[in-house]
mmCIF file of C-alpha atoms in Angstrom:
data_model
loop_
_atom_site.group_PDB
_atom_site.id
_atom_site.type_symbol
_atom_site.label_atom_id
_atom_site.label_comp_id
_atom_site.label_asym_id
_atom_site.label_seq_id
_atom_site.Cartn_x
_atom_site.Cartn_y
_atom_site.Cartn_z
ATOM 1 C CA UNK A 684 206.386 209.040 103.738
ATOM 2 C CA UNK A 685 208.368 211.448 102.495
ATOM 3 C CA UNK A 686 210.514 209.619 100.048
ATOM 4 C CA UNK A 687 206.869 207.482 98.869
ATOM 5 C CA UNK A 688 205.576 211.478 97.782
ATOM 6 C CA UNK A 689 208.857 212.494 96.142
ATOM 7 C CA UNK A 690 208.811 208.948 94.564
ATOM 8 C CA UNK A 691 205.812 209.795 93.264
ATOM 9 C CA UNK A 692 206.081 213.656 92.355
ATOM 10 C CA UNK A 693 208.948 212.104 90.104
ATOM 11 C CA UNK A 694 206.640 209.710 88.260
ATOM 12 C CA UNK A 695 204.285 212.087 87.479
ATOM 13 C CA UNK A 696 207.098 214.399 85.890
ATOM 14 C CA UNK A 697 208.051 211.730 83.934
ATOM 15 C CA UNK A 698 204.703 210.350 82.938
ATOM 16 C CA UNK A 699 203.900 214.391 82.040
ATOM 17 C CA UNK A 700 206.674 214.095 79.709
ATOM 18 C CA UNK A 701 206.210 211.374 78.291
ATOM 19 C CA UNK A 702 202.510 212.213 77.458
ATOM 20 C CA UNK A 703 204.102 215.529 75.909
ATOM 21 C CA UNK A 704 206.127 213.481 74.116
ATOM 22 C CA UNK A 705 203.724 211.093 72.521
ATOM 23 C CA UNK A 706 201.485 213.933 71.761
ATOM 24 C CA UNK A 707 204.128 216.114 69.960
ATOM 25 C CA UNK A 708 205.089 213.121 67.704
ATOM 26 C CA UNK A 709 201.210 212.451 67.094
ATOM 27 C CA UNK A 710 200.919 216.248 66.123
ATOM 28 C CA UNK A 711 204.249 215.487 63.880
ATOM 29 C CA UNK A 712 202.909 212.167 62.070
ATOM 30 C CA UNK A 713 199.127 214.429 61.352
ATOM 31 C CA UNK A 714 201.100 217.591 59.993
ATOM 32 C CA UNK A 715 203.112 215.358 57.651
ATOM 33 C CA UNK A 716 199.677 213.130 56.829
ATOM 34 C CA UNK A 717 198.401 216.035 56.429
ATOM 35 C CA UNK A 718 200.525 217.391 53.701
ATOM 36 C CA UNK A 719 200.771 214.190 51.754
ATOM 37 C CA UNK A 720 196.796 214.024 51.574
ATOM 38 C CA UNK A 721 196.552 217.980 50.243
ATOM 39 C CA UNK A 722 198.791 216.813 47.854
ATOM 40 C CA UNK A 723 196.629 214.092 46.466
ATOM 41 C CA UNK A 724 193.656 215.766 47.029
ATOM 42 C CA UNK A 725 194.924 218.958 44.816
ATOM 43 C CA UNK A 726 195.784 216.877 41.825
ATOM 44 C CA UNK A 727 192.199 215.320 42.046
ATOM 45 C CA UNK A 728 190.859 218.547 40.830
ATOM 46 C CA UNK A 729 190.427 219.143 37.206
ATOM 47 C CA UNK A 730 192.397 222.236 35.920
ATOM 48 C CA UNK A 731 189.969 224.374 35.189
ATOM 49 C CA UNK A 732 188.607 225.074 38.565
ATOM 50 C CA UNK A 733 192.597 225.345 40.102
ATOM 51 C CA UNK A 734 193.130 227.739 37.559
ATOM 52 C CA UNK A 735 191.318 230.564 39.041
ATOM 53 C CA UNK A 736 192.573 229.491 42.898
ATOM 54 C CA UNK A 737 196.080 228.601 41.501
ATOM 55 C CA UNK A 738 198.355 231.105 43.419
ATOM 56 C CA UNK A 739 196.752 230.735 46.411
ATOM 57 C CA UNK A 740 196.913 226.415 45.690
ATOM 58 C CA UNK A 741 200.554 226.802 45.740
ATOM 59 C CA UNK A 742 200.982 229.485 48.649
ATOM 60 C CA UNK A 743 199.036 226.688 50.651
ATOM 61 C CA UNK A 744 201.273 223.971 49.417
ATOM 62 C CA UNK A 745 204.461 225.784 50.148
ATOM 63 C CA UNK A 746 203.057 226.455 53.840
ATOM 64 C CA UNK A 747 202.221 222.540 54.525
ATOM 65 C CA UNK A 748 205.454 221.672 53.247
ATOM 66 C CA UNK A 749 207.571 223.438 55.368
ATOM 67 C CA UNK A 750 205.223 222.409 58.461
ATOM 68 C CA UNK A 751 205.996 218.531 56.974
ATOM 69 C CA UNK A 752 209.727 219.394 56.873
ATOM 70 C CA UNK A 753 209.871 220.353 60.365
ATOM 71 C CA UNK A 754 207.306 218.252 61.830
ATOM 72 C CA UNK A 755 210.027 215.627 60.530
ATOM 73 C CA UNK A 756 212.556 216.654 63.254
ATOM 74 C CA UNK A 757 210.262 215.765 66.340
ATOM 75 C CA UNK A 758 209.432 212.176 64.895
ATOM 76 C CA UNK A 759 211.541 209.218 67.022
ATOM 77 C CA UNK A 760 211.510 207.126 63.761
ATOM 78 C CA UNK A 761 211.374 209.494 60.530
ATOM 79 C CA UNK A 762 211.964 206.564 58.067
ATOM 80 C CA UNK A 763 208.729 206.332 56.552
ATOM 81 C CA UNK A 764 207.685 209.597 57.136
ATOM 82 C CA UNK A 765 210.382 211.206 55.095
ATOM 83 C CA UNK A 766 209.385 208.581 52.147
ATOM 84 C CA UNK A 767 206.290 210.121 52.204
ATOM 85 C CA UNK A 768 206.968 213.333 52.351
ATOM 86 C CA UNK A 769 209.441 213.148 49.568
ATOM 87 C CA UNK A 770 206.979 211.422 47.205
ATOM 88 C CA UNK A 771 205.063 213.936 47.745
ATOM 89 C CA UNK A 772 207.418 216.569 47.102
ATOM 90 C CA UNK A 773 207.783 214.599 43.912
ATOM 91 C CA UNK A 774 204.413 214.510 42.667
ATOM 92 C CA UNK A 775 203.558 217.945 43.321
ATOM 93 C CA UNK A 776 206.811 219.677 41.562
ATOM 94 C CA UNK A 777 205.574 217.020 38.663
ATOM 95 C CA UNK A 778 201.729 218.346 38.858
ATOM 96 C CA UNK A 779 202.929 221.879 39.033
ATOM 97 C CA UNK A 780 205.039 221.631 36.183
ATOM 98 C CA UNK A 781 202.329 220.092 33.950
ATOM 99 C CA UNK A 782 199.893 223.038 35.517
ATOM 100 C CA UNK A 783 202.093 225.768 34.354
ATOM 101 C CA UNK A 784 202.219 224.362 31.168
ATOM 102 C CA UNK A 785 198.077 224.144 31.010
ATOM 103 C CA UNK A 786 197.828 227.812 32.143
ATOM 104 C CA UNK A 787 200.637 229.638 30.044
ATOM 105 C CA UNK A 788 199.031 231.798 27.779
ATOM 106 C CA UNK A 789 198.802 230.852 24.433
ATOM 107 C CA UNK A 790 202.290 231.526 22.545
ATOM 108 C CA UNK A 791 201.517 235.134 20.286
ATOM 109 C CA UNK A 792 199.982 234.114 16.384
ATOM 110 C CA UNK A 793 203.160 234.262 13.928
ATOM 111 C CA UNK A 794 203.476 237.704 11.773
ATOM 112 C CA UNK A 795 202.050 237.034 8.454
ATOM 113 C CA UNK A 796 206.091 237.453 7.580
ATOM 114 C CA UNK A 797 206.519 234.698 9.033
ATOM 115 C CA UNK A 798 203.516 232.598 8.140
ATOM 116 C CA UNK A 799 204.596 232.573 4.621
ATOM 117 C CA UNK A 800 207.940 231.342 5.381
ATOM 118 C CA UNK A 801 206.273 229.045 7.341
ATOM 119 C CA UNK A 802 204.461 227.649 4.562
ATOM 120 C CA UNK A 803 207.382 228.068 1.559
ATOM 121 C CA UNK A 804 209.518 225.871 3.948
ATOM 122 C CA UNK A 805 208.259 224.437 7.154
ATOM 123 C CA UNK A 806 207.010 225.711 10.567
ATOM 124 C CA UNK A 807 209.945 227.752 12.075
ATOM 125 C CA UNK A 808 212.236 226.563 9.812
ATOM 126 C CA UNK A 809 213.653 230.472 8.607
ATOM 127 C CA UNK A 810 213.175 232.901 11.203
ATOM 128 C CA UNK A 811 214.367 235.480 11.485
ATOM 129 C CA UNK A 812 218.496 235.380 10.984
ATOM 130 C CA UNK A 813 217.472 233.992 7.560
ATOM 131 C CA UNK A 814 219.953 230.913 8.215
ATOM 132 C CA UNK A 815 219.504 228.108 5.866
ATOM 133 C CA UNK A 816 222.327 226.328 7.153
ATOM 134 C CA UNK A 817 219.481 223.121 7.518
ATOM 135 C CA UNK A 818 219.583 223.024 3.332
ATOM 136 C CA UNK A 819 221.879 220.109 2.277
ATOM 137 C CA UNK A 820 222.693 218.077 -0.554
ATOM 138 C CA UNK A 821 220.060 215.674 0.504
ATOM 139 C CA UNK A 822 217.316 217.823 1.018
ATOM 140 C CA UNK A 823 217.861 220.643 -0.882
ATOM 141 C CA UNK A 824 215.506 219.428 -4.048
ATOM 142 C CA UNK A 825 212.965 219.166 -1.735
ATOM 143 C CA UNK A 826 213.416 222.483 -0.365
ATOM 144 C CA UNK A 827 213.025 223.848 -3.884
ATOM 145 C CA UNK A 828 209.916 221.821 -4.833
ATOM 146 C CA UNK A 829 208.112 222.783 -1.666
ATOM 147 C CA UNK A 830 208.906 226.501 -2.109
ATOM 148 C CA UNK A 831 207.643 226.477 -5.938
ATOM 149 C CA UNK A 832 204.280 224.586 -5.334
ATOM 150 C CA UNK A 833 203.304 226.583 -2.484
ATOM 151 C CA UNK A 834 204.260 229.395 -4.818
ATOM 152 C CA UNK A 835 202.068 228.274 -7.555
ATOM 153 C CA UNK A 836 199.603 227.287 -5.495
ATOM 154 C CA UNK A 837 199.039 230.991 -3.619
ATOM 155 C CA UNK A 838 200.226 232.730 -6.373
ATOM 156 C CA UNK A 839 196.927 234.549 -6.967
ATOM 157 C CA UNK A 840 196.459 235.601 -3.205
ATOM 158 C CA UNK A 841 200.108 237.104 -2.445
ATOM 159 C CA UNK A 842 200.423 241.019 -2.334
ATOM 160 C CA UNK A 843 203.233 242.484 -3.477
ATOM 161 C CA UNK A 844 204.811 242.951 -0.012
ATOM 162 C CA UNK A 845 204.558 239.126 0.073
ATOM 163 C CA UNK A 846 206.321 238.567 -3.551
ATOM 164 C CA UNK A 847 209.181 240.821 -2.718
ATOM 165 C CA UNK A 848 209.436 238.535 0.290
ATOM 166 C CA UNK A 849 209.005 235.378 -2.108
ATOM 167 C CA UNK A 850 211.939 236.872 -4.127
ATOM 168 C CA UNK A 851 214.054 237.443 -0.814
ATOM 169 C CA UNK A 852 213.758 234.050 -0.136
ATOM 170 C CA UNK A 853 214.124 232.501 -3.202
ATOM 171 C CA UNK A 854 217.816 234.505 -3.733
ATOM 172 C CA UNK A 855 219.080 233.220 -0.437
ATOM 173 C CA UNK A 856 217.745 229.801 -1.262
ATOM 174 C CA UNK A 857 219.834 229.922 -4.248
ATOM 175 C CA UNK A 858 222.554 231.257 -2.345
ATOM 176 C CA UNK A 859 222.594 228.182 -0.298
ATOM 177 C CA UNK A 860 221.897 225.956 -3.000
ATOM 178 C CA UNK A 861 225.576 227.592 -4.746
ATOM 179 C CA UNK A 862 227.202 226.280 -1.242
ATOM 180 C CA UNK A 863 225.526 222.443 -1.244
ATOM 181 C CA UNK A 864 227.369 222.232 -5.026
ATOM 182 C CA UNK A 865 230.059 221.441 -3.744
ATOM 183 C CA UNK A 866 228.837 219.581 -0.981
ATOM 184 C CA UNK A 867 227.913 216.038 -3.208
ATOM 185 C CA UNK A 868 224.665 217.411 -4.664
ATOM 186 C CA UNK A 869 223.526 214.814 -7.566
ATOM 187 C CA UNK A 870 223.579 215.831 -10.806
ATOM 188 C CA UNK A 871 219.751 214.453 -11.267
ATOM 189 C CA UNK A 872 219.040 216.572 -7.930
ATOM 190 C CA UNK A 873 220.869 219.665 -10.027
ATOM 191 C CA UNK A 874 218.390 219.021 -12.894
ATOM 192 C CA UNK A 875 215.755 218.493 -11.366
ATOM 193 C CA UNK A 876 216.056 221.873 -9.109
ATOM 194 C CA UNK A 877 216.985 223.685 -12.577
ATOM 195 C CA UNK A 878 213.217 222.852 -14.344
ATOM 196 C CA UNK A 879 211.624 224.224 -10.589
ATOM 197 C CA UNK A 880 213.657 227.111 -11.308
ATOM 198 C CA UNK A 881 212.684 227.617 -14.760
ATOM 199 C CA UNK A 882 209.198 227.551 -13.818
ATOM 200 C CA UNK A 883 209.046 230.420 -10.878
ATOM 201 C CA UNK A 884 210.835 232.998 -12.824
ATOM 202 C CA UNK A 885 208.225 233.379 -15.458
ATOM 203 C CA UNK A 886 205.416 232.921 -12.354
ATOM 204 C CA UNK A 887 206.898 235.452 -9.917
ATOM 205 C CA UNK A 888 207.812 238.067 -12.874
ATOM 206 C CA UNK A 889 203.910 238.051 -14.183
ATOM 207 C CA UNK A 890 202.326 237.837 -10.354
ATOM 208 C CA UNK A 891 204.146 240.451 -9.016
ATOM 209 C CA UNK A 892 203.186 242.539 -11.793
ATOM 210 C CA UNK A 893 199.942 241.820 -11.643
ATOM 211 C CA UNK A 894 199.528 242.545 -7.749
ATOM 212 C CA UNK A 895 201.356 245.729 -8.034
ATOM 213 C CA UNK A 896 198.800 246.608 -11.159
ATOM 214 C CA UNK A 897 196.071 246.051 -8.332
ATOM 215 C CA UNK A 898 197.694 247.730 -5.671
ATOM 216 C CA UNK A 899 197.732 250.946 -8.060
ATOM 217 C CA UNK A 900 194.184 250.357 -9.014
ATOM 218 C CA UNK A 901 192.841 249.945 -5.127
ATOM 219 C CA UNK A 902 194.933 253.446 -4.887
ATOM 220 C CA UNK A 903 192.975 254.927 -6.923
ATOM 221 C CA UNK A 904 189.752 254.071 -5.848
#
């Protein structure tokens, strides 16, 4: 009788466990479920209503994560869990990525410095170490005929702030144009670059005047 109770007593132990067992690995696979659906469910939502919620979005993510991680360690066969769980992973630093991008403030307007050198050469092309190490023999005619139509074609609206900046620019522009010489620059290139020159001395001498003349008058008033 004895040995049929202990017999018994033992099977219960074990089937105790065993139930402990199975329900600590079914608590494992729904943490890890779990994550992988928050996951989908948070890049379901359009960015303008996680923008608001965002910090507390990812504080939430991070905290399912970690439960995923460690539910991991009680599962018999992790395999596929893991999979899961690392696509996940995947997706998310992917969707947070492209969400930090959406919500970064916009980057600060350029000074008006530096949208006219925008527009004499090309957006960020001379900032603000004045390097025109990009001006080569090939492109250097270009350079020049960009810098003179935009020229001519504001002349009327520049202050005289802005022309002493024109002139700044235009010196070290020739500067760099003495260095591409000897660099292979085309003697049709040379000519051509020689009539754009011809044509913004005359234009910057009798603008700058001219602004300067209505600077003093403004003064005045």
């Amino acid at each position: 009788m004895k040995r049929i109770q202990l017999l018994s007593g033992i099977a219960l132990i074990v089937l105790s466990f065993t139930s402990c067992k199975d329900e600590k690995q079914e608590k494992a696979q729904k943490t890890v479920d779990s994550y992988v659906s928050y996951v989908d469910s948070v890049k379901n939502v359009a960015a303008e209503d996680l923008k608001a919620d965002w910090k507390s979005v990812d504080a939430e993510y991070d905290r399912r994560a970690q439960e995923a991680e460690l539910a991991l360690a009680d599962l018999k066969d992790k395999t596929a869990a893991t999979e899961k769980v690392n696509t996940s992973k995947v997706k998310y630093e992917e969707f947070k990525k492209e969400m930090t991008a959406v919500f970064a403030p916009p980057p600060p307007a350029p000074s008006p410095k530096q949208q006219l050198r925008n527009a004499l050469f090309g957006e960020g092309k001379i900032g603000d170490d004045m390097s025109f190490s990009w001006v080569n023999a090939q492109n250097i005619h270009s350079v020049y005929q960009q810098f003179v139509h935009t020229v001519e074609n504001n002349k009327d609206n520049y202050s005289r702030e802005d022309w002493d900046e024109v002139k700044l620019l235009y010196e070290a522009l020739d500067s760099r144009k003495n260095t591409v010489e000897k660099e292979g620059l085309t003697a049709e290139d040379n000519r051509k670059i020689a009539g754009l020159k011809i044509k913004f001395a005359p234009m910057y001498t009798v603008n700058r005047m001219g602004a300067k003349s209505e600077e003093n008058r403004d003064a005045k008033k």
